[in-house]
Coordinates of C-alpha atoms in Angstrom, one line a residue:
X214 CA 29.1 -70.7 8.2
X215 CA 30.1 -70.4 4.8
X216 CA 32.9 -67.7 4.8
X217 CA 34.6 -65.3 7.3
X218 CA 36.0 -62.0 7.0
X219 CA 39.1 -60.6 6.6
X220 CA 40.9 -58.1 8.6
X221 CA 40.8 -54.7 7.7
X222 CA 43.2 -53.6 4.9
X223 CA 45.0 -50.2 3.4
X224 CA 46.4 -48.8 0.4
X225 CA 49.1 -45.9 0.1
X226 CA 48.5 -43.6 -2.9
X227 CA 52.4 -42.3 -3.0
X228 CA 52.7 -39.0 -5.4
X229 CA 56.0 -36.8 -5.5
X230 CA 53.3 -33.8 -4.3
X231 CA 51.8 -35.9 -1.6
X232 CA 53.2 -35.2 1.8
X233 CA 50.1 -36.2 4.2
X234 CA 49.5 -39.1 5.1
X235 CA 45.1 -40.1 4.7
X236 CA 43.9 -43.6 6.2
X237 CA 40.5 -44.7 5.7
X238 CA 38.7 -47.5 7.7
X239 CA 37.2 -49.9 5.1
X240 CA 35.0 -53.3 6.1
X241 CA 36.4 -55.7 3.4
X242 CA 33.9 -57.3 0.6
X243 CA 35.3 -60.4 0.5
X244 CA 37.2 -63.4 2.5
X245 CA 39.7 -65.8 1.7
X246 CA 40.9 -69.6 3.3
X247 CA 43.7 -71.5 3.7
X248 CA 42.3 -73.7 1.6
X249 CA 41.8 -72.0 -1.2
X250 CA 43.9 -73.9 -4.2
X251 CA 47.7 -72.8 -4.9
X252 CA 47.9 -70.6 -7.9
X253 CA 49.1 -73.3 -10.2
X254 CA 46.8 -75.6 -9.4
X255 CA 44.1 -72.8 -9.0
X256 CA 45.1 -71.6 -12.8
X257 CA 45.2 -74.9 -14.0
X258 CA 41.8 -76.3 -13.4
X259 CA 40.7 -72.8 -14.4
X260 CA 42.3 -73.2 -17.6
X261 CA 40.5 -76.7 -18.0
X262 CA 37.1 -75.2 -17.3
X263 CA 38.1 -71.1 -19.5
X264 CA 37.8 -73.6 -22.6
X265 CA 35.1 -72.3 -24.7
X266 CA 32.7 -74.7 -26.1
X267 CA 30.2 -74.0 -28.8
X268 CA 26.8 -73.5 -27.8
X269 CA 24.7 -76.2 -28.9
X270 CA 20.3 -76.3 -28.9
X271 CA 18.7 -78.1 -26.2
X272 CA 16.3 -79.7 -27.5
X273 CA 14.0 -79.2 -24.0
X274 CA 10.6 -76.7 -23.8
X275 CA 12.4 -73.4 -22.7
X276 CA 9.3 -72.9 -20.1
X277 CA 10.1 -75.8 -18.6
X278 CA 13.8 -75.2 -18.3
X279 CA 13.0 -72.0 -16.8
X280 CA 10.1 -73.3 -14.2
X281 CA 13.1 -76.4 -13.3
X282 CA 15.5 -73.4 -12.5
X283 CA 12.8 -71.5 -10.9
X284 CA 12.9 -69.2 -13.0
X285 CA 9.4 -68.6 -13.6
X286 CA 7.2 -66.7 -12.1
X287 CA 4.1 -66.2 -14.1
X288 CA 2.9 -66.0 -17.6
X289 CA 0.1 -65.4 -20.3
X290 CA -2.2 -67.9 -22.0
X291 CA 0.3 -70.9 -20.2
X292 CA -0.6 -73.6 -21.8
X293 CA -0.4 -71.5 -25.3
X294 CA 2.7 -70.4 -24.3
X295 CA 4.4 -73.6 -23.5
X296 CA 3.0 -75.6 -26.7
X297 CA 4.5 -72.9 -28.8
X298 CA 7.9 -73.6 -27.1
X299 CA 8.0 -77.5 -27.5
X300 CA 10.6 -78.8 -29.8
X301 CA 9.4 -81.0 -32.4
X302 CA 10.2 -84.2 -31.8
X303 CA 11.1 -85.0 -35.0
X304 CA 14.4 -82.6 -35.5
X305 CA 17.6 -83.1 -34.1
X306 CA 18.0 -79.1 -33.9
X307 CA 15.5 -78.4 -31.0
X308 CA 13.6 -75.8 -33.5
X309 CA 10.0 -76.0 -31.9
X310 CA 6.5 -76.9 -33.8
X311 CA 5.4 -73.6 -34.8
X312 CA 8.4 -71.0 -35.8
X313 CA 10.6 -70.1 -33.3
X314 CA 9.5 -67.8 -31.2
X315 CA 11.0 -64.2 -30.4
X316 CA 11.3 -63.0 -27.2
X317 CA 12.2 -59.1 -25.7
X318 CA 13.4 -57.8 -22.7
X319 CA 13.7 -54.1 -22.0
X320 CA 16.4 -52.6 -20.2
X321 CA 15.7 -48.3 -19.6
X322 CA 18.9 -46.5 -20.2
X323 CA 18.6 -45.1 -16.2
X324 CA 22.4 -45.8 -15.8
X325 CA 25.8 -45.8 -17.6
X326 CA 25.5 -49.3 -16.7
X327 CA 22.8 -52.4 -16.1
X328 CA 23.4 -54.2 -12.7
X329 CA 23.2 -57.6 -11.3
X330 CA 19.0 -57.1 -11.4
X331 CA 19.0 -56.4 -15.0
X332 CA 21.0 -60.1 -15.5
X333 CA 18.4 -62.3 -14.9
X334 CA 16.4 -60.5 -18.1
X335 CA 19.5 -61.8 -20.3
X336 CA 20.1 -64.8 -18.4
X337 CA 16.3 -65.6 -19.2
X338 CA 16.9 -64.5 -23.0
X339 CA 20.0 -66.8 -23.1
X340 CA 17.6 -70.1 -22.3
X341 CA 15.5 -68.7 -25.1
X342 CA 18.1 -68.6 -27.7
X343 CA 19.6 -72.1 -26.2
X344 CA 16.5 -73.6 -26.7
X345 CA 16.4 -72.6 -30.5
X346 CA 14.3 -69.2 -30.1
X347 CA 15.3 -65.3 -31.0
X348 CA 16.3 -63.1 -28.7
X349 CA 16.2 -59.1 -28.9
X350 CA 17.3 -56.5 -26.5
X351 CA 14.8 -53.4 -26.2
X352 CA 16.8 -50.2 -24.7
X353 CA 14.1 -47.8 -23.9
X354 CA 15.8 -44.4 -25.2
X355 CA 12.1 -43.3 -24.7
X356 CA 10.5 -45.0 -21.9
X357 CA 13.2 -43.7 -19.9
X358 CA 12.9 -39.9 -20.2
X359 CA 9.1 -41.1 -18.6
X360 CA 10.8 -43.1 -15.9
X361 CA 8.9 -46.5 -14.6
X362 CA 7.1 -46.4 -11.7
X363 CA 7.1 -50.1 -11.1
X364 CA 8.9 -50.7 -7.7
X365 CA 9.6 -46.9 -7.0
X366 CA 7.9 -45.2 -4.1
X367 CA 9.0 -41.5 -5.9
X368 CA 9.3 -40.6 -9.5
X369 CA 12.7 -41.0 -11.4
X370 CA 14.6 -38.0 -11.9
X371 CA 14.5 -36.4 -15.5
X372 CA 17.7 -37.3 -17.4
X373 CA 19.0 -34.9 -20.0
X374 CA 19.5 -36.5 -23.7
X375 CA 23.1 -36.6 -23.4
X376 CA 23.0 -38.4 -20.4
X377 CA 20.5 -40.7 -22.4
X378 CA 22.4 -40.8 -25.1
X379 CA 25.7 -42.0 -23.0
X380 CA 23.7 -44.7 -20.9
X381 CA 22.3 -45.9 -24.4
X382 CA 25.7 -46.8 -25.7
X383 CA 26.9 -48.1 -22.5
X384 CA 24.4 -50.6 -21.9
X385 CA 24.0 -51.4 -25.6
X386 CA 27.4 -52.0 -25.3
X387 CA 27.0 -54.6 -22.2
X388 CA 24.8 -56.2 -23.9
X389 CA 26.3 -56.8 -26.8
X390 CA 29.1 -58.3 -25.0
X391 CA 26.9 -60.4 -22.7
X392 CA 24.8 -62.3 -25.2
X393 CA 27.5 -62.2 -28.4
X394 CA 29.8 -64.3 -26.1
X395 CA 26.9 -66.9 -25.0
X396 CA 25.3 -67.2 -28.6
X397 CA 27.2 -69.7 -31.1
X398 CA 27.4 -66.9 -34.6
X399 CA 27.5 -70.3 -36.5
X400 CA 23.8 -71.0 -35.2
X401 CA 21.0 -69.0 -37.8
X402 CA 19.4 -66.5 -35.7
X403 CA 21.7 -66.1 -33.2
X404 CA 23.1 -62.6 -33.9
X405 CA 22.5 -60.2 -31.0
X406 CA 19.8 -57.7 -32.1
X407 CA 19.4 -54.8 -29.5
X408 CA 16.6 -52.0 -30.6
X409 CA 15.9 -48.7 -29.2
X410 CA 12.0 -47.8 -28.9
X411 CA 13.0 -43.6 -29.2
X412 CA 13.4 -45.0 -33.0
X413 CA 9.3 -45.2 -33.4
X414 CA 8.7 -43.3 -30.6
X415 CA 10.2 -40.1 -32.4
X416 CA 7.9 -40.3 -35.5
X417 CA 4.5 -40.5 -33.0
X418 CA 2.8 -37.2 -32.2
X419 CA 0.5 -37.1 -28.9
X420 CA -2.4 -36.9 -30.8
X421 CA -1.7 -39.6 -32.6
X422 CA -1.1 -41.5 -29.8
X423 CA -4.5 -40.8 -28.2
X424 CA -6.3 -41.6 -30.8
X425 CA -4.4 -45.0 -31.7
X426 CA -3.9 -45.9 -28.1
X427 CA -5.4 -44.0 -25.7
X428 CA -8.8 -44.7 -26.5
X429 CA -8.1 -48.8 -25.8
X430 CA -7.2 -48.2 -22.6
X431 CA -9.4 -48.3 -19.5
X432 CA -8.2 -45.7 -16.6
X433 CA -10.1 -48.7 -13.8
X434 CA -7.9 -51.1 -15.3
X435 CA -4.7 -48.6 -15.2
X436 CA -5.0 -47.7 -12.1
X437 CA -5.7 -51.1 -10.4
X438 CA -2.3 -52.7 -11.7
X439 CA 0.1 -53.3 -8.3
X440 CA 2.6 -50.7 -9.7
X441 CA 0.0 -48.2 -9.8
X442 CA -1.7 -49.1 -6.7
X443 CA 0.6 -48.7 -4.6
X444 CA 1.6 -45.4 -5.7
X445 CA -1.5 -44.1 -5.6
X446 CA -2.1 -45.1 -2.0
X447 CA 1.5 -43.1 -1.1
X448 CA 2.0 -39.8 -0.1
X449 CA 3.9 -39.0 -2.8
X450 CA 1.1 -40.2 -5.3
X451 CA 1.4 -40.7 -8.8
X452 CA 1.8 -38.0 -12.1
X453 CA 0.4 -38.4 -15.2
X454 CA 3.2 -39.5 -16.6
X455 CA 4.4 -42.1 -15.0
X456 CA 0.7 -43.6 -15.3
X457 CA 1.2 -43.7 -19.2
X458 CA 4.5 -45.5 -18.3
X459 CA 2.3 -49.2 -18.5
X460 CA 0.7 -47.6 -22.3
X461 CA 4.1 -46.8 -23.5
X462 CA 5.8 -50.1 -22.9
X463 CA 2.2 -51.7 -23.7
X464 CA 3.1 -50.0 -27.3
X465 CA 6.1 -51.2 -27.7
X466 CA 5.1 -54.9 -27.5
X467 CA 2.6 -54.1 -29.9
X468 CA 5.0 -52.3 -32.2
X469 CA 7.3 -55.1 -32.0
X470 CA 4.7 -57.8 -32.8
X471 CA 3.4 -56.3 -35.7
X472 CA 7.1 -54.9 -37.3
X473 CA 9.7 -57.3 -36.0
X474 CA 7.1 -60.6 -35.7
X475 CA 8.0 -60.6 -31.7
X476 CA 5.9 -62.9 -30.1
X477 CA 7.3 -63.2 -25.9
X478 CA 7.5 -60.1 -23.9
X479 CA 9.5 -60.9 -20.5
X480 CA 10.4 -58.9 -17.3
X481 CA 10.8 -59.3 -13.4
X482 CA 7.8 -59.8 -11.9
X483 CA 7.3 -56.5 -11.0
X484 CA 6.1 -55.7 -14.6
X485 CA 4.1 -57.7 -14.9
X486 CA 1.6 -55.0 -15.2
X487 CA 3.3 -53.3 -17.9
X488 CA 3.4 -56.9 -20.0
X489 CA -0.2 -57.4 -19.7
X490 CA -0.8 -53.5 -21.1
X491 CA 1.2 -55.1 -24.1
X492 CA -0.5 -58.1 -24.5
X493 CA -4.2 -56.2 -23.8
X494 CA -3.6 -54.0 -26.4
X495 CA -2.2 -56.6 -29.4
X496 CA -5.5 -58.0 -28.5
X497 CA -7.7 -55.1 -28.9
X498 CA -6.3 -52.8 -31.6
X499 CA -4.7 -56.2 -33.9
X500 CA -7.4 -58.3 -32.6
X501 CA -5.2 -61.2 -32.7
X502 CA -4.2 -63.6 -30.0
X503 CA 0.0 -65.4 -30.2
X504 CA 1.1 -62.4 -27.7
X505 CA 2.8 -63.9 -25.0
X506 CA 4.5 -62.3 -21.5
X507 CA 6.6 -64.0 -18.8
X508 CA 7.9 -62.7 -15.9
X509 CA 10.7 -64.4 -13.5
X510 CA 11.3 -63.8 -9.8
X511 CA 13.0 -60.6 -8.7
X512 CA 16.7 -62.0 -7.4
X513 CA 16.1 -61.7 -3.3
X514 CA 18.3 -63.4 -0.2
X515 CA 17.0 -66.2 1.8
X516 CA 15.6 -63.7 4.1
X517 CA 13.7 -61.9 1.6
X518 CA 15.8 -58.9 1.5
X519 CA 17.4 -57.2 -2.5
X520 CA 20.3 -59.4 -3.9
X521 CA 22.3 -57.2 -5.9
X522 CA 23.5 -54.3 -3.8
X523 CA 27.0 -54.3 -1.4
X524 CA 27.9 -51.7 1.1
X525 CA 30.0 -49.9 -2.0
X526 CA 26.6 -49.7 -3.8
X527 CA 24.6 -51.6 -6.7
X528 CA 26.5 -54.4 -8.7
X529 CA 27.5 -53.3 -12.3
X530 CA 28.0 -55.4 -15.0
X531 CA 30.2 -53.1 -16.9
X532 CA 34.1 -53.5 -15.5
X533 CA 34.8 -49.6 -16.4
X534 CA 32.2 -49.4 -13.1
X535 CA 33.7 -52.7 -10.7
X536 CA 36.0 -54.5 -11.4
X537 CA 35.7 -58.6 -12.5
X538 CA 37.9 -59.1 -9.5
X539 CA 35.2 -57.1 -7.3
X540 CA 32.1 -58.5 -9.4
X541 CA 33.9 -62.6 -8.7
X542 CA 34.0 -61.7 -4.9
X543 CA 30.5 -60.3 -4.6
X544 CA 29.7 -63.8 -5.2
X545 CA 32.4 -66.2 -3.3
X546 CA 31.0 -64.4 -0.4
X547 CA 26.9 -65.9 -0.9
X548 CA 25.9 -67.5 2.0
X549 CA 25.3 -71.3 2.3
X550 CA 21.8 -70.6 2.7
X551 CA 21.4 -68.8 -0.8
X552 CA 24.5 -70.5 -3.1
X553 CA 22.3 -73.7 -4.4
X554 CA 19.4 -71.5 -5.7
X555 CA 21.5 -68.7 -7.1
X556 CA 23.4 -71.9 -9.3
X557 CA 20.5 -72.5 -10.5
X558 CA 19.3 -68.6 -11.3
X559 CA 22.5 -67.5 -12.3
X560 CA 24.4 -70.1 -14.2
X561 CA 23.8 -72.8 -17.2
X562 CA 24.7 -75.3 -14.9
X563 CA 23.2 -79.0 -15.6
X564 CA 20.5 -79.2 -12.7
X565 CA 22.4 -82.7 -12.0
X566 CA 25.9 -80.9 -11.4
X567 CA 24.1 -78.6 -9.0
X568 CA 22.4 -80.9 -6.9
X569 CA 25.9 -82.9 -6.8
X570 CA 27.3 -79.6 -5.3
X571 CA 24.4 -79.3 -3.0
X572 CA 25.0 -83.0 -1.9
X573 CA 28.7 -82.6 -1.6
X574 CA 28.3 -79.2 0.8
X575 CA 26.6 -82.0 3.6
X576 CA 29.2 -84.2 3.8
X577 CA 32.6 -84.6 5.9
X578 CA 35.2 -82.9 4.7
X579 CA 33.3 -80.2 2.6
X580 CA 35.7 -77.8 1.6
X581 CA 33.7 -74.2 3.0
X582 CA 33.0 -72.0 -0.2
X583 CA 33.9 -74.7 -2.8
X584 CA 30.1 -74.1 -4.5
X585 CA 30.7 -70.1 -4.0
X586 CA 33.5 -70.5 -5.7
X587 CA 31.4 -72.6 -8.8
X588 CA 29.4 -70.1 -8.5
X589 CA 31.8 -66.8 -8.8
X590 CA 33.2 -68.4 -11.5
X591 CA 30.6 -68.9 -13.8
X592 CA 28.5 -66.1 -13.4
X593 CA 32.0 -64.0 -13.9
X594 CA 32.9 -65.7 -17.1
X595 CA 29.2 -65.1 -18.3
X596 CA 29.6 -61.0 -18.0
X597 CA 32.8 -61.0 -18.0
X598 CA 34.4 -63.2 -20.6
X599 CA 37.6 -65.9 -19.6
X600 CA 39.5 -62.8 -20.1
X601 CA 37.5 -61.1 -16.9
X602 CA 37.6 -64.3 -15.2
X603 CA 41.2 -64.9 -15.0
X604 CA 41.6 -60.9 -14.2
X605 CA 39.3 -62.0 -11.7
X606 CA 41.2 -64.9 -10.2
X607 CA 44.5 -63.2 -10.6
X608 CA 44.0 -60.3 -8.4
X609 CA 42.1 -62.6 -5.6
X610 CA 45.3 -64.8 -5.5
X611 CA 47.8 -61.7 -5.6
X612 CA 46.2 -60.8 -2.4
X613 CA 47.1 -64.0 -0.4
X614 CA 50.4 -63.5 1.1
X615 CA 53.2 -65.8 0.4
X616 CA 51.2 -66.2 -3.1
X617 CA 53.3 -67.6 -6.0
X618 CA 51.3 -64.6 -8.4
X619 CA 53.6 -62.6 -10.1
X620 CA 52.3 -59.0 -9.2
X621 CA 51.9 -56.1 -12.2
X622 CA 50.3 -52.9 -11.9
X623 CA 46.9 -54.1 -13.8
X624 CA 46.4 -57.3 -11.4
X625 CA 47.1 -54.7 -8.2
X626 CA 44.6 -51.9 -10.1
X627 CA 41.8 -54.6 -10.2
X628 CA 41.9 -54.7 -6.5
X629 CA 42.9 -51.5 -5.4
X630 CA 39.0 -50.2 -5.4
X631 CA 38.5 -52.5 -3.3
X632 CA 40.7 -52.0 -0.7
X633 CA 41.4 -48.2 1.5
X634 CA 43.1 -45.8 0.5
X635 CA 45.8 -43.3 1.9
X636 CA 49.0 -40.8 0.3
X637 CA 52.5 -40.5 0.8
X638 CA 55.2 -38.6 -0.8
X639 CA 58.1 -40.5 -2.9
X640 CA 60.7 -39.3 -0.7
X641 CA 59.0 -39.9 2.2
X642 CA 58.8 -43.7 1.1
X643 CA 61.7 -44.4 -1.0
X644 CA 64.6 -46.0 1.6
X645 CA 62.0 -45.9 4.9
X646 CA 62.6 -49.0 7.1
X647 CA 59.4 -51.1 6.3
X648 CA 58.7 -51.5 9.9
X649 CA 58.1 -47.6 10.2
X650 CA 56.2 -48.2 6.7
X651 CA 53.9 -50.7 8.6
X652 CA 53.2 -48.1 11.2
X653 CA 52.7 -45.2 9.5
X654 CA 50.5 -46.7 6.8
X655 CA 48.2 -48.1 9.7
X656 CA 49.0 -51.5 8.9
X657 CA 50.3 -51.9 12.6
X658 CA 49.7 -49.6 15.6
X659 CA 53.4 -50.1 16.9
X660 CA 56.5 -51.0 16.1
X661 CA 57.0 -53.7 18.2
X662 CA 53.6 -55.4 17.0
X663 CA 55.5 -55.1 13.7
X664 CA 58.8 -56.3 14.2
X665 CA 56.9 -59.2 16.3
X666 CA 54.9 -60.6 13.1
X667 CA 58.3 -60.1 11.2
X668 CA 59.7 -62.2 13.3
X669 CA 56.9 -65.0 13.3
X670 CA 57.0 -65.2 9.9
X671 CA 54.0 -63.4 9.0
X672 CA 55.2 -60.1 7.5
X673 CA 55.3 -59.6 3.2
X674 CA 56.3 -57.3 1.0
X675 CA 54.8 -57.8 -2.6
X676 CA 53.5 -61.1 -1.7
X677 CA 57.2 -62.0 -0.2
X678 CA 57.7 -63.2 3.2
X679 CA 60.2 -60.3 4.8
X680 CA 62.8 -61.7 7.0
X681 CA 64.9 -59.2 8.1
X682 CA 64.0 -56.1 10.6
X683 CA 66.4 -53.9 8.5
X684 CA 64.8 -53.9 5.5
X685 CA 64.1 -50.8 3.5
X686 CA 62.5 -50.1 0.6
X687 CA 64.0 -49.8 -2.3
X688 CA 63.1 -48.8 -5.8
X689 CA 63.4 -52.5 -7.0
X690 CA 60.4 -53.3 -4.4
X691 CA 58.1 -51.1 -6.7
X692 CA 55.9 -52.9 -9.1
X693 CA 56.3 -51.6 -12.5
X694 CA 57.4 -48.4 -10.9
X695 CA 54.1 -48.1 -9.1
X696 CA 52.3 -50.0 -6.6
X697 CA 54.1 -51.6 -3.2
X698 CA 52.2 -54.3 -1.5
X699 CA 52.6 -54.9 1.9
X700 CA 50.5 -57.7 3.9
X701 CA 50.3 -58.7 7.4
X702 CA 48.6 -62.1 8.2
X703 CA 48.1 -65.1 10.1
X704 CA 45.9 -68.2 9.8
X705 CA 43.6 -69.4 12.2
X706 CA 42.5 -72.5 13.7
X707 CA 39.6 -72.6 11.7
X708 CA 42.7 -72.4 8.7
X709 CA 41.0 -69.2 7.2
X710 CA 43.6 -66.5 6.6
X711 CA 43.5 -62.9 7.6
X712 CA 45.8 -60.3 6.6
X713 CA 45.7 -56.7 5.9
X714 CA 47.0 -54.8 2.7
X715 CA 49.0 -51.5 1.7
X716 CA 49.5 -50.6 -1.4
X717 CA 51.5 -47.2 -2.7
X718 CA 50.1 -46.1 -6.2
X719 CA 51.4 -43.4 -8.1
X720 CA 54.5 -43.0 -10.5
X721 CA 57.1 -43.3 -8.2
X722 CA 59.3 -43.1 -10.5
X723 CA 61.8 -40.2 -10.5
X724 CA 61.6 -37.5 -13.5

């Protein structure tokens, strides 16, 4: 078993106008050990491994990195494909053969935010650019007031162009971040370019359209795509247009070929359908072949059900939507069963550390969640940055009580979403024996239960083992003047640690 869970856990929200007390039951994301590293020694191999090193070319076939890291799902014209990815053998700066290719991925502005699905299109574009090729970004400012039908059993709902407008520059925004922090700016072609199709879109009239388009498309071949298929044989059926969805985006490879010389089109698996409209139509209106599309696996669990969603809802990549601290324990809790393959999906890894992981977690001794912990890690400081990491790392130690962590309001605000929440007044607080705290907060149901973990030891008050049954709290036991941490915990035989939380948020300082 590769992790266990904690016990339940809840946070006070103290305000001077709060006088009722809320609790609510929460089923914690996450787990912890007694083996998990001391914070110094925790910070300083972190520190070792934060270092950021300049992102050299690998001088390997970027199809074949992808199909090793399974990765790969299906393409066009392979063997085309993969001889205009080789390196040349002759130059030390992996640039292939033929020009470097230039690869797309399209992300629909649906959201404020992309989420953990949407990763694997710029993991895939970061092996591209690695191994010496151009990335670009395509936000679909256009395709999205459509909606795609690929993977939907009913049609999107309509988003307003404000709405539109906001996602744009959100995800843009992710992006940005994302790839400008894996691409080396000392490396030609490695500035992030991110497009929005509404900018040619805009300038097309239907007509136009129909007569350009249209009329080199075949409704039997439309309609006997998977995505289209499948809708069709619903109840819900399929409008019009979301069956033009597959011409649009077929358009906007085209477009992209013949203005910005972009040669790969990629995507899960599910659009497949939507890449070969592209590819179909370079093919028939340019009548010239070079058009490539790839698709990669869609990110599933060992037992075939969605990776990518927890109880709280889907996995943003943008903090201003969860937290690094929330996004790092999302994947310290992968199961044994799924933490191998998702090293070698989500992370730049060497294939050789991986399988070294892999042979470490069947030995003696194993320490349980060492490889989820790899893996948290890397795929954190990939979206996130070292900055998000450490955030990350910080607020999962602040929560182990007896923790050496020195507690501030923004390490306790990186866990607080994730973690109950309930209100008490200032007064109400301010010089209240803890053990009545403990009880009123839900922490214990009695207060003999609480005075009998005080006693053993295993009561703490901001992350400091409490000693005394007298104590009360005082306005010196308030971090930064607003967050109190209380934890109650013991370890198990199996030496994994379980403890529940309070916090009290709000300025409980007096006016």
């Amino acid at each position: 078993m590769s992790y266990m869970s904690a016990s339940t856990r809840t946070i006070l929200f103290l305000s001077r106008s709060t006088t009722k007390l809320s609790f609510f039951p929460f089923k914690p994301s996450f787990s912890s050990s007694s083996s998990y590293p001391s914070l110094t020694l925790h910070f300083t191999r972190t520190k070792c491994t934060l270092q950021h090193q300049p992102q050299t070319l690998l001088r390997r076939n970027v199809i074949e990195v992808l199909e090793e890291r399974s990765l790969l799902d299906s393409t066009t014209n392979d063997s085309a494909l993969r001889s205009s990815a080789a390196p040349s053998p002759s130059s030390s700066s992996g640039a292939a053969n033929s020009p470097p290719l230039k690869v797309y991925c399209g992300f629909d502005p649906t959201a404020e935010s992309l989420h953990l699905g949407n990763l694997l299109g710029i993991i895939v574009l970061s092996w591209f650019r690695r191994c010496g090729h151009q990335p670009v970004a395509l936000i679909g400012g256009a395709t999205a007031r459509v909606g795609d039908p690929s993977g939907k059993s009913l049609e999107r709902p309509e988003l307003d162009v404000a709405t539109l407008e906001r996602n744009t520059a959100g995800i843009s925004q992710t992006i940005k971040q994302i790839l400008g922090r894996s691409l080396n700016s000392n490396l030609e072609g490695s500035k992030v370019v991110i497009l929005n199709n509404y900018d040619w879109w805009k300038e097309i009239s239907l007509l136009e359209f129909l007569k350009n388009v249209g009329k080199y498309a075949r409704v039997g071949s439309m309609i006997a795509k998977e995505s289209v298929r499948k809708r069709l044989e619903s109840e819900q059926g399929m409008s019009y247009t979301e069956l033009t969805y597959q011409l649009l985006q077929g358009y906007d490879f085209l477009y992209l070929f013949q203005n910005e010389g972009v040669n790969v089109q990629i995507g899960g698996s599910d659009q497949w359908g939507n890449i070969t409209a592209g590819t179909e139509l370079i093919r028939k209106i340019l009548q010239v072949e070079g058009a490539y599309g790839l698709t990669f696996p869609l990110l599933l669990k060992s037992d075939g059900t969605k990776f990518g969603k927890s109880e709280d809802g889907a996995i943003w990549l943008s903090p201003a939507m969860l937290s690094p601290y929330k996004f790092y324990q999302y994947f310290f809790t992968v199961p044994d069963a799924d933490v191998i393959r998702f090293l070698k999906i989500l992370t730049f890894l060497d294939i050789e550390e991986i399988a070294a992981l892999e042979g470490e977690m069947k030995k003696p001794g194993y320490v349980p969640n060492t490889a989820q912990r790899r893996l948290a890690e890397e795929v954190t400081r990939f979206v996130h940055g070292d900055e998000g990491l450490t955030e990350a790392l910080k607020a999962t130690e602040a929560l182990r009580p007896g923790s050496e962590t020195k507690l501030d309001w923004k390490t306790i605000e990186g866990i607080a979403e994730g973690v109950p929440s309930c209100s008490l007044a200032y007064d109400s607080v301010l010089n209240l024996s803890l053990v009545d705290l403990s009880v009123s907060s839900g922490l214990f149901e009695s207060k003999s239960a609480a005075r009998r973990l005080l006693k053993q030891g295993g009561l703490y008050l901001n992350n400091n083992r409490v000693d005394s049954e007298n104590k009360r709290i005082e306005e010196a036991d308030i971090v930064d003047g607003k967050v109190l941490l209380l934890s109650a915990g013991k370890k198990n035989k199996a030496c994994y640690q379980y403890r529940t939380c309070c916090g009290l948020f709000g300025d409980l300082r007096r006016h």
